[in-house]
């Protein structure tokens, strides 16, 4: 469910700002006009339904024990479900995909922020039994679309270093200099193709990693 645009040739101007906390780097990109549409997605809602997947944007019908199992399956530590409940109640936007046959969540992502300017995407997970069929992209594209519709123009994504192999083909590049003054690491920035901006499918929680990295992208929506 990717938005399809022709590549934008306008060069990006990067202004890195180092944050020592959690060893993250924010690369601010000057806003550029984006023709905003949701007509061309990598996988449509109808196609998902035809394959037995249902989209949800609220925590209604979301079994937190089942969600916790997905977290554990992808390498997250098992979390207290009461704390998950509180976290989700304080989440601005979320999206999850339910497999109709089992009624269990198989893909999930959420975003927190100030509700106006900034958002951070967290906990992007896909059940290992359902990876490789586009569910990660489906979740990420719709979540980013939802944030853009709210007028949120600065979206950051925390990710684990081990998923770089997924990001590189989508247009993300590692910072060859690492995280300055904080030790080895990487920052990421998007290529000029807007498809690559929206096509992200993995994230990590700072609760279970000693080091996280961030992608930060400013959008201008007309």
Backbone as a ProteinNet text record, in pm:
[ID]
protein_1_A
[PRIMARY]
XXXXXXXXXXXXXXXXXXXXXXXXXXXXXXXXXXXXXXXXXXXXXXXXXXXXXXXXXXXXXXXXXXXXXXXXXXXXXXXXXXXXXXXXXXXXXXXXXXXXXXXXXXXXXXXXXXXXXXXXXXXXXXXXXXXXXXXXXXXXXXXXXXXXXXXXXXXXXXXXXXXXXXXXXXXXXXXXXXXXXXXXXXXXXXXXXXXXXXXXXXXXXXXXXXXXXXXXXXXXXX
[TERTIARY]
81.5	0	85.7	179.5	264.4	198.1	220.5	178.4	276.5	228.2	318.1	334	455.1	487.9	610.3	624.2	748.9	857.5	981.6	1087.9	1101.9	1122.5	1138.2	1286	1324.3	1464.9	1520	1430.2	1476	1572.1	1693.5	1789.8	1748.7	1784.5	1756.2	1872.9	1843.2	1946.1	1939.4	2044.5	2045.7	2111.5	2049.4	2104.8	2106	2208.7	2210.3	2223.9	2147	2156.1	2176.1	2283.6	2314.8	2245.1	2179	2117.1	2189.3	2251.1	2327.4	2237.5	2118.8	2029.2	1986.4	1998.3	1961.6	2042.6	2151.3	2238.1	2160.6	2087.7	2011	2059	2034	2067.5	1943.9	1907.3	1796.3	1851.6	1814.7	1854.8	1733.7	1732.5	1619.7	1631.9	1524.8	1523.8	1428.6	1474.3	1391	1261.4	1146.2	1018.3	1007.7	946.4	920.6	774.1	711.5	571.3	551.4	446.1	414.4	269.4	245	107.1	49.2	-44.3	-88.3	-208.9	-196.7	-305.1	-287.3	-393.3	-385.1	-440.4	-443.4	-507.9	-420.9	-290.2	-201.7	-118.1	-165.4	-97.2	-34	66.2	132.4	36.9	-55.7	-160.1	-285.9	-394.4	-517.3	-590.3	-683.9	-767.1	-842.8	-893.8	-970.8	-885	-761.3	-671.1	-638.3	-618.7	-593.3	-711.4	-831.2	-950.8	-966.3	-935.1	-949.2	-852.6	-745	-646.2	-668.9	-777.8	-812.7	-756.3	-721.3	-665	-757.8	-778.8	-863.2	-780.2	-803.4	-732.8	-809.3	-736.4	-797	-712.8	-779.9	-708.2	-739.1	-803.2	-828.8	-791	-787.1	-750.6	-870.8	-987.7	-1105.1	-1077.5	-1106.6	-1085.9	-939.1	-847.9	-706.7	-674.4	-640.2	-602.1	-455.8	-432.4	-297.8	-202.5	-253.8	-168.4	-120	-208.7	-169.7	-69.8	-91.9	3.1	138.8	137	260.3	335.9	261.6	323.8	395.4	338	404	531.5	523.1	642.7	755.3	720.8	821	875.5	787.6	828.1	931.2	928.5	1024.8	1145.2	1150.5	1268.1	1252.5	1132.7	1109.4	1096.3	1126.4	1100.4	950.5	907.3	765.2	733.9	623.9	588.2	466.9	452.6	335.5	216.4	110.5	-3.3	-74.7	-70	-131.3	-55.9	75.6	154.8	133.1	115.2	82.3	-48.9	-147.2	-276.8	-261	-182.8	-160.9	-90	10.8	84.4	-7.3	-93.9	-183.6	-289	-333.4	-429.6	-367.8	-236.4	-166.3	-98.8	-140.2	-87.8	-178.6	-119.2	-198.2	-259.4	-181	-228.2	-172	-253.2	-204.4	-276.6	-215	-276	-231.6	-324.9	-288.2	-371.5	-315.9	-380.5	-413.1	-537.2	-585.2	-600.7	-555.1	-576.5	-712.6	-799.9	-939.3	-955	-875.4	-893	-868.2	-772.6	-735.4	-780.5	-822.9	-862.1	-745.1	-623.9	-506.2	-436.5	-370.3	-293.7	-168.8	-139.9	-20.3	72.6	25.4	110	59.8	153.8	117.3	218	169.7	257.6	179.7	251.3	186	275.8	214.8	289.7	246	342	314.8	372.6	327.3	380.3	298.5	321.8	250.1	116.4	85.6	-42.7	-52.9	53.6	49.9	168	289.6	408.4	489.7	502.2	598	533.5	588.5	543.7	662.1	660.8	760.5	687.1	732.1	670.9	744.5	665.3	719.2	660.3	728.4	672.6	615.9	688	644.5	685.6	587.7	616.2	525.5	578.9	501.4	531.4	427.2	443.7	535.7	640.4	732.6	664.3	551.2	478.7	410.2	404.6	335.7	426.9	555.1	648.1	671.2	708.4	740.2	622.6	504.9	387.3	331	407.1	367.6	291.4	276.1	198.2	270.9	401.6	477.4	461.2	470.9	451	308.4	213.3	73.2	48.4	103.8	86.8	155.6	280.7	357.3	298.4	260	204.5	78.9	-9.1	-133.8	-110.9	-15.8	12.4	71.4	167.4	225.7	120.1	33.8	-74.4	-163.8	-196.1	-281.6	-216.4	-86.7	-14.7	-12.3	11.6	15.3	-120.3	-226.1	-360.1	-387.8	-322.7	-336.8	-253	-172.7	-86.8	46	78.2	206	315.2	413.5	512.4	651.1	672.2	802.7	782.9	820.4	794.5	927.2	948.1	1072.1	1041.7	1135.4	1120.1	1242.7	1223.7	1333.3	1346.6	1468.4	1487.9	1613.2	1615.2	1731.8	1833.9	1963	2065.2	2049.5	1997.9	1990.8	1893.6	1807.8	1713.1	1763.9	1889.6	1943.4	1932.2	1947.4	1936.2	1800.2	1699.7	1565.6	1552.2	1610.3	1593.8	1671.5	1791	1875.4	1807.4	1742.9	1675.2	1559.3	1510.7	1399.1	1445.3	1576.4	1627.1	1688.1	1706.2	1767.9	1917.2	1995.3	2140	2194.3	2299.9	2364.4	2459.8	2474.7	2570	2709.9	2795.6	2928.7	3016.5	2984.9	3064.5	3015.1	2905.4	2848.7	2786.1	2758.4	2698.3	2809.8	2829.1	2940.7	2934.8	3048.4	3066	2996.9	2933.2	2864.9	2908.2	3001	3045.4	2984.5	3016.4	2969.8	2818.2	2768.9	2625.1	2592.5	2471.9	2432.4	2315.4	2302.7	2179.5	2127.1	2000.7	1942.1	1867.7	1861.8	1779.9	1720.5	1609.9	1541.2	1600.6	1587.1	1617.2	1503.6	1516	1420.1	1287.1	1281.7	1157	1064.6	946.2	853.4	805.3	809	774.7	865	990.2	1085.2	1065	1008.8	980.1	874.6	775.2	663.7	688.6	786.3	806.1	905	859.6	942.6	864.8	931.7	855.5	916	999.3	1050.6	1090.7	1072.4	1111.8	1146.3	1206.8	1242.5	1199	1188.3	1156.4	1283.4	1303.8	1423	1421.3	1309.3	1301.7	1384.2	1414.1	1482.7	1610.5	1654.1	1779.4	1867.9	1997.2	2088.4	2114.1	2095.6	2118	2005.6	1947.6	1849	1891.8	1841.1	1872.1	1742.1	1747	1623.5	1631.3	1520.3	1500.9	1402.6	1433.4	1342.7	1319.6	1194.6	1162.2	1054.8	1078.9	978.2	901.7	770.4	684	611.5	580.5	488	371.7	253.8	135.8	48.1	7.6	-81.7	-223.8
-118.2	0	124.4	125.9	242.9	349.2	474.8	583.2	591.3	599.2	599.8	740.8	791	921.4	907.2	999.4	1005.7	1056.6	1009.6	1057.9	1208.4	1269.9	1414	1447.6	1534.3	1562	1668.4	1735.6	1841	1785.1	1839	1786	1818.5	1730.9	1751.8	1824.9	1909.6	1973.9	1915.8	1848.8	1781.7	1868.7	1878.2	1952.7	1862.2	1776.9	1681.5	1749.5	1700.8	1747.7	1626.9	1623.4	1506.9	1518	1410.3	1399.8	1288.3	1319.2	1218.3	1116.4	1155	1061.5	952.4	827.6	711.1	697.2	773.6	763.1	772.4	880	898.7	1020.3	1019.7	1133.2	1171.1	1297.6	1346.5	1421.2	1380.8	1451.8	1526.8	1657.1	1737	1764.5	1740.9	1761.8	1875.4	1966.8	2080.5	2032.5	2089.3	2042.4	2069.3	1973.4	1989.2	1958	2017.5	1990.4	1844.7	1783.2	1645.7	1638.8	1590	1569.8	1453.4	1481.6	1381.3	1306	1174.3	1089.4	951.5	875.7	739.8	637.8	673.9	586.8	469.1	483.9	377.4	324.9	218.3	157.9	26.2	-19	-143.7	-261.9	-253.3	-354.7	-285.6	-299	-227.2	-293.6	-218.8	-274.9	-397.1	-386.7	-496.5	-621.7	-600.4	-714.2	-780	-698.2	-753.6	-837.7	-784.1	-857.1	-987.9	-984.8	-1105.4	-1215.3	-1175	-1271.4	-1308.2	-1256.4	-1293.2	-1203.5	-1078.6	-984.5	-865	-826.2	-712	-600.9	-477.7	-361.2	-300.4	-257.6	-191.6	-71.1	35.7	156.8	195.7	105.9	127	-0.5	8.2	-110.1	-198.9	-160.6	-246	-379.9	-488.9	-625.5	-666.9	-582.1	-619.2	-692.9	-819	-898.8	-868.9	-809.3	-764.7	-880.5	-992.5	-1109.9	-1160.4	-1158.4	-1200.3	-1102.1	-972.3	-872.3	-892.1	-918.9	-943.9	-1062.7	-1163	-1280.5	-1245.1	-1152.2	-1107.1	-1031.2	-945.8	-874	-972.4	-1074.4	-1172.9	-1249.1	-1280.9	-1358.5	-1286.1	-1152.1	-1076.4	-1031.3	-1072.1	-1042.8	-938.1	-882.5	-788.5	-866.8	-805	-872.6	-876.4	-976.2	-981.4	-864.6	-796.4	-677	-702.5	-621.3	-624.6	-574.5	-656.4	-618.1	-494.1	-473	-351.4	-227.9	-239.5	-127.5	-108.4	-219.5	-208.2	-133.1	-166.5	-99.1	50.9	89.9	232.4	298.4	229.9	285.2	308.2	212.6	225.5	333	347.8	453.6	591.7	599.1	726	736.3	652.1	652.7	735.5	823.2	910.9	836.1	751.1	677.8	536.7	441.3	304.2	231.8	124.3	41	-102.6	-194	-334.5	-417.5	-531.5	-621.8	-751.9	-794.1	-917.5	-1025.8	-1145.9	-1259.6	-1319	-1319.5	-1355.7	-1496.9	-1590.3	-1729.5	-1748.5	-1675.8	-1695	-1581.1	-1469.8	-1349.1	-1290.3	-1320.4	-1272.5	-1161.7	-1068.2	-965.3	-1026.2	-986	-1037.2	-924.1	-800.5	-685.1	-566.7	-479.7	-370.9	-257.7	-135.6	-18	91.7	179.2	290.9	413.6	529.7	655.2	742.2	805.7	902.7	1036.7	1143.1	1274.3	1385.4	1507.1	1622.3	1645.3	1564.2	1574.6	1688.3	1766.1	1882.8	1884.3	1879.3	1893.6	1764.6	1691.3	1581	1448.7	1340.8	1206.2	1111.2	1011.5	905.5	772.6	691.8	561.3	455.4	371.3	269.1	131.6	30.3	-105.5	-157.3	-136.3	-190.9	-337.5	-425.6	-569	-644.4	-754.6	-847.9	-987.9	-1063.8	-1202.5	-1274.3	-1341.8	-1410.7	-1505.7	-1562.8	-1653.3	-1580.6	-1446.8	-1369	-1264	-1277.8	-1182.8	-1215.2	-1112.2	-1131.3	-1123.9	-1083.8	-1074.6	-932.7	-837.1	-697.4	-637.2	-709.6	-655.7	-541.6	-549	-439.9	-311	-320.2	-201.9	-150.6	-243.3	-203.7	-123.1	-169.4	-99	36.6	39.4	163.6	268.9	230.2	327.6	392.6	312.8	367.2	452.6	412.7	491.5	626.8	628.6	755.6	842	780.2	853.7	920.7	846.3	900	1019.4	1011.1	1122.1	1243.9	1221.7	1333.2	1401.4	1323	1381.6	1471.7	1441.9	1527.2	1653.8	1662.8	1779.2	1767	1648.8	1627.3	1617.3	1705.9	1718.2	1667.6	1624.4	1573.1	1436.5	1332.1	1195.5	1123.3	1066.5	993.9	846.7	763.3	619.2	563.1	493.3	427	284.6	244.6	111.3	46.3	-84.2	-160.4	-164.8	-165.5	-174.3	-297.3	-407.5	-531.4	-525.1	-423.3	-414.4	-325.5	-284	-199.2	-265.2	-396.5	-466.5	-450	-428	-403	-259.9	-165.6	-24.6	18.1	-36.4	10.7	-0.5	-113.5	-121.6	-23.2	25.9	119.4	264.3	285.9	420.8	485.6	410.9	466.5	436.7	530.3	513.3	534.5	461.6	476.8	594.2	660.9	770.2	710.3	736	674.7	720.8	834.6	887	839.4	763.7	719.3	835.3	812.3	915.3	993.5	1111.8	1192.7	1214.4	1199.2	1226.3	1125.4	1025.5	928.7	785.9	766.3	631.7	579.6	454.8	399	395.8	410.5	405.8	450.2	491.5	536.4	631	717.8	793.6	756	778.2	743.7	862.6	868.8	969.5	909	960	901.8	948.2	866.4	907.5	997.2	1049.3	1149.7	1090	960.4	896.6	885.8	945.6	946.4	806.1	713.3	574.9	523.6	559.6	510.4	574.9	695.7	761.4	683.4	634.3	566.7	417.9	361.5	217.1	180.5	179.8	135.1	32.7	-65.8	-173.4	-235.6	-164.6	-221	-110.3	-133.2	-32.1	-100.7	-29	-88.3	1.4	-57.4	18.3	40.4	162.6	191	115.3	51.9	-24.7	-152.5	-201.1	-328.7	-324.2	-205.8	-193.7	-90.3	-113.8	-15.1	97.7	70.9	173.2	169.5	283.1	294.2	406.8	403.4	506.3	559.4	678.2	740.4	797.3	787.8	853.9	966.3	1084.7	1196.3	1265.3	1284.5	1340.7	1446.7	1564.9	1669.7	1670.2	1676.5	1677.5	1811.1	1850.8	1961.5	1906.9	1912.1	1855	1967.2	1958.9	2058.6	2003.6
0	0	0	-93.5	-104.6	-189.1	-154.3	-238.5	-353.1	-477.8	-591.9	-644.9	-639.6	-693.4	-781.4	-874	-947.9	-855.3	-870.7	-782.3	-787.4	-671.7	-662.4	-668.8	-760.7	-783	-689.9	-616	-526	-422.6	-413.3	-316	-174.1	-81.8	59	123.9	219.1	299.4	439.1	480.5	609.2	714.4	828.5	940.4	1062.8	1076	1187.5	1322.1	1417.8	1555.7	1644.5	1717	1799.5	1933.7	1973.5	2104.7	2178.5	2290.4	2362	2429.5	2466.1	2533	2435.8	2476.5	2398.1	2270.4	2256.4	2140.6	2010.4	1992.8	1870.8	1795	1666.3	1581.4	1501.8	1506.8	1427.6	1307.3	1188.3	1067.9	1014.5	1031.1	987	837.6	764.6	621	588.6	505.3	470.7	405.7	443.5	389.3	240.6	170.5	28.5	3.9	-99.1	-127.4	-166.6	-114.6	-148.2	-195	-318.5	-361.8	-283.9	-194.5	-98.6	-151.1	-162.6	-207.2	-147.1	-140.9	-86.4	-184.8	-312.8	-410.2	-451.7	-451.1	-496.3	-379.9	-319.4	-205.8	-249.6	-177.9	-215.7	-205.7	-111	-99.6	-47.9	-120.1	-86.5	29.9	88	194.3	143.6	20.9	-37.3	-54.6	-98.7	-117	16.3	119	251.7	299.1	281.6	325.3	248.8	119.6	38.1	81.7	148.7	197.5	343.9	399.6	536.4	644	607.1	703.7	722.5	847	879.3	941.6	897.3	949.5	1065.8	1168.9	1284	1323.1	1365.2	1406.6	1551	1625.5	1768.3	1842.5	1975.4	2054	2083.6	2033.8	2047.6	1979.6	2046.8	1996.8	1991.9	2039.5	2040.4	2170.3	2159.1	2274.8	2307.8	2424	2458.4	2484.5	2531.5	2548.1	2412.7	2314.7	2180.5	2120.2	2142.4	2093.6	2160.4	2288.8	2362.7	2303.6	2260.3	2199.6	2069.9	1993.8	1871	1905.7	2008.1	2053	2086.4	2164	2205.7	2085.1	1990.5	1873.1	1787.7	1790.2	1709.8	1791.5	1918.5	1998.2	2105.8	2121.1	2229.8	2360.5	2472.9	2600	2626.7	2699.5	2735.4	2828	2800.5	2875.3	2964.6	3064.2	3151	3070.4	3059.6	2976.3	3029.2	3160.7	3214.8	3167.1	3156.1	3105.7	2956	2883.5	2741.4	2724.9	2806.9	2802.3	2822.4	2922.1	2949.1	2831.9	2777.6	2664	2544.8	2517.1	2402.4	2425.3	2548.8	2579.3	2561.8	2571.3	2553.4	2416.9	2325	2188.6	2099.4	2020.3	1933.5	1815.9	1751.8	1634.3	1638.9	1599.5	1590.2	1478.2	1433.9	1330.9	1354.4	1344.4	1355.1	1260.1	1223.9	1129.2	1200.1	1185	1247.2	1140.4	1173.3	1084.1	1116	1016	1037.3	1095.3	1049.3	1092.1	1241.3	1294	1434.7	1525.2	1463.4	1537.4	1616.8	1575.4	1646.5	1567.4	1636.9	1566.7	1503.7	1380.3	1312.4	1268.6	1276.1	1244.9	1326.6	1365.8	1456.5	1444.1	1463.6	1474.5	1544.3	1613.8	1681	1676.6	1700.2	1698.7	1815.1	1877.6	1982.8	1940.6	2006.1	1972.4	2033.8	1983.7	2038.1	1969.3	1867.4	1799.6	1701.4	1687.1	1599	1502.1	1557.5	1475	1461.4	1570.2	1575.3	1613.5	1558.6	1594.4	1587.5	1674.5	1673	1659.9	1566.6	1542.4	1624.4	1691.2	1780.8	1749.8	1799.5	1809.3	1677.7	1570	1441.5	1437.4	1437.2	1441.8	1345.6	1294.5	1212.8	1263.7	1290.4	1332.8	1233.6	1282	1190.8	1093.9	1133	1043.9	929.5	937.3	834.9	771.9	791.8	732.6	585.2	510	369.2	274.7	325	237.6	233.5	282.7	269.4	384.5	494	605.5	675.5	683.5	744	666.6	535.4	452.1	465.7	468.1	478.6	605.4	716.3	843	839.8	794.8	796.2	703.6	584.8	490.7	546	603.1	655.8	780.1	863.1	982.4	944.9	852.5	808.6	741.7	660.9	596.2	699.6	804.9	911	978.8	1004	1066.4	975	847.2	753.1	742.6	747.5	741.6	861.2	972.1	1089.8	1078.8	974.3	957.7	1029.4	1079.7	1147.8	1042.3	1051.1	944.2	980.9	1102.2	1142.4	1206.7	1135.3	1178.2	1196.4	1313.5	1341.9	1364	1327.6	1343.3	1412.7	1523.6	1592.7	1539.6	1506.9	1451.2	1505.8	1498	1539.5	1426.2	1459.5	1354.7	1266.4	1321.3	1244.5	1127.4	1121.1	1010.1	897.9	902.9	796.3	660.1	656.1	529.2	465.3	547.5	493.6	444.5	519.4	486.7	363.1	343	233.2	97.1	63.1	-66.4	-79.5	32.1	30.3	23	15.9	-4.1	117	226.4	346.1	345.6	396.1	396.8	537.1	571.1	701.5	697.9	811.2	824.6	831.4	730.9	731.4	846.7	907.2	1018	1153.3	1153.9	1280.2	1354.7	1482.3	1565.7	1632.1	1587.4	1633.9	1784.8	1847.8	1990.8	2081.3	2024.6	2110	2081.7	1990.7	1960.4	1832.5	1795.9	1669.6	1661.6	1541.7	1519.9	1380.2	1358.6	1226.6	1238.6	1141.3	1124.2	988.6	966	837.8	782.6	652.2	587.1	462.2	418.7	305	174.5	72.3	-63.4	-110.3	-232.8	-278	-320.5	-342.8	-383.7	-263.8	-271.4	-159.1	-123.7	-219.6	-186.1	-75.1	-81.6	17	153.2	153.1	280.4	356.7	283.4	348.3	369.3	296.1	301.6	410	533.7	644.7	723.6	776.5	837.4	961.9	1033.9	1158.3	1252.2	1380.9	1479.5	1609.6	1699.1	1827.5	1941.6	2058.9	2178.3	2258	2306.7	2385.7	2517.7	2549	2673.5	2667	2544.6	2537	2455.6	2414.3	2341.4	2407.6	2407	2463.5	2365.9	2237.7	2136.2	2034.8	2004.3	1898.4	1805.8	1685.6	1589	1531.3	1478	1433.8	1294.5	1223.6	1096.6	1122.6	1079.8	1101.5	969.1	933.3	804.2	820.3	764.4	768.4	637.2	646.3	529.8	520.2	400.1	379.4	298	354.3	290.6	239.1	114.6	56.6	50.9
[MASK]
++++++++++++++++++++++++++++++++++++++++++++++++++++++++++++++++++++++++++++++++++++++++++++++++++++++++++++++++++++++++++++++++++++++++++++++++++++++++++++++++++++++++++++++++++++++++++++++++++++++++++++++++++++++++++++++

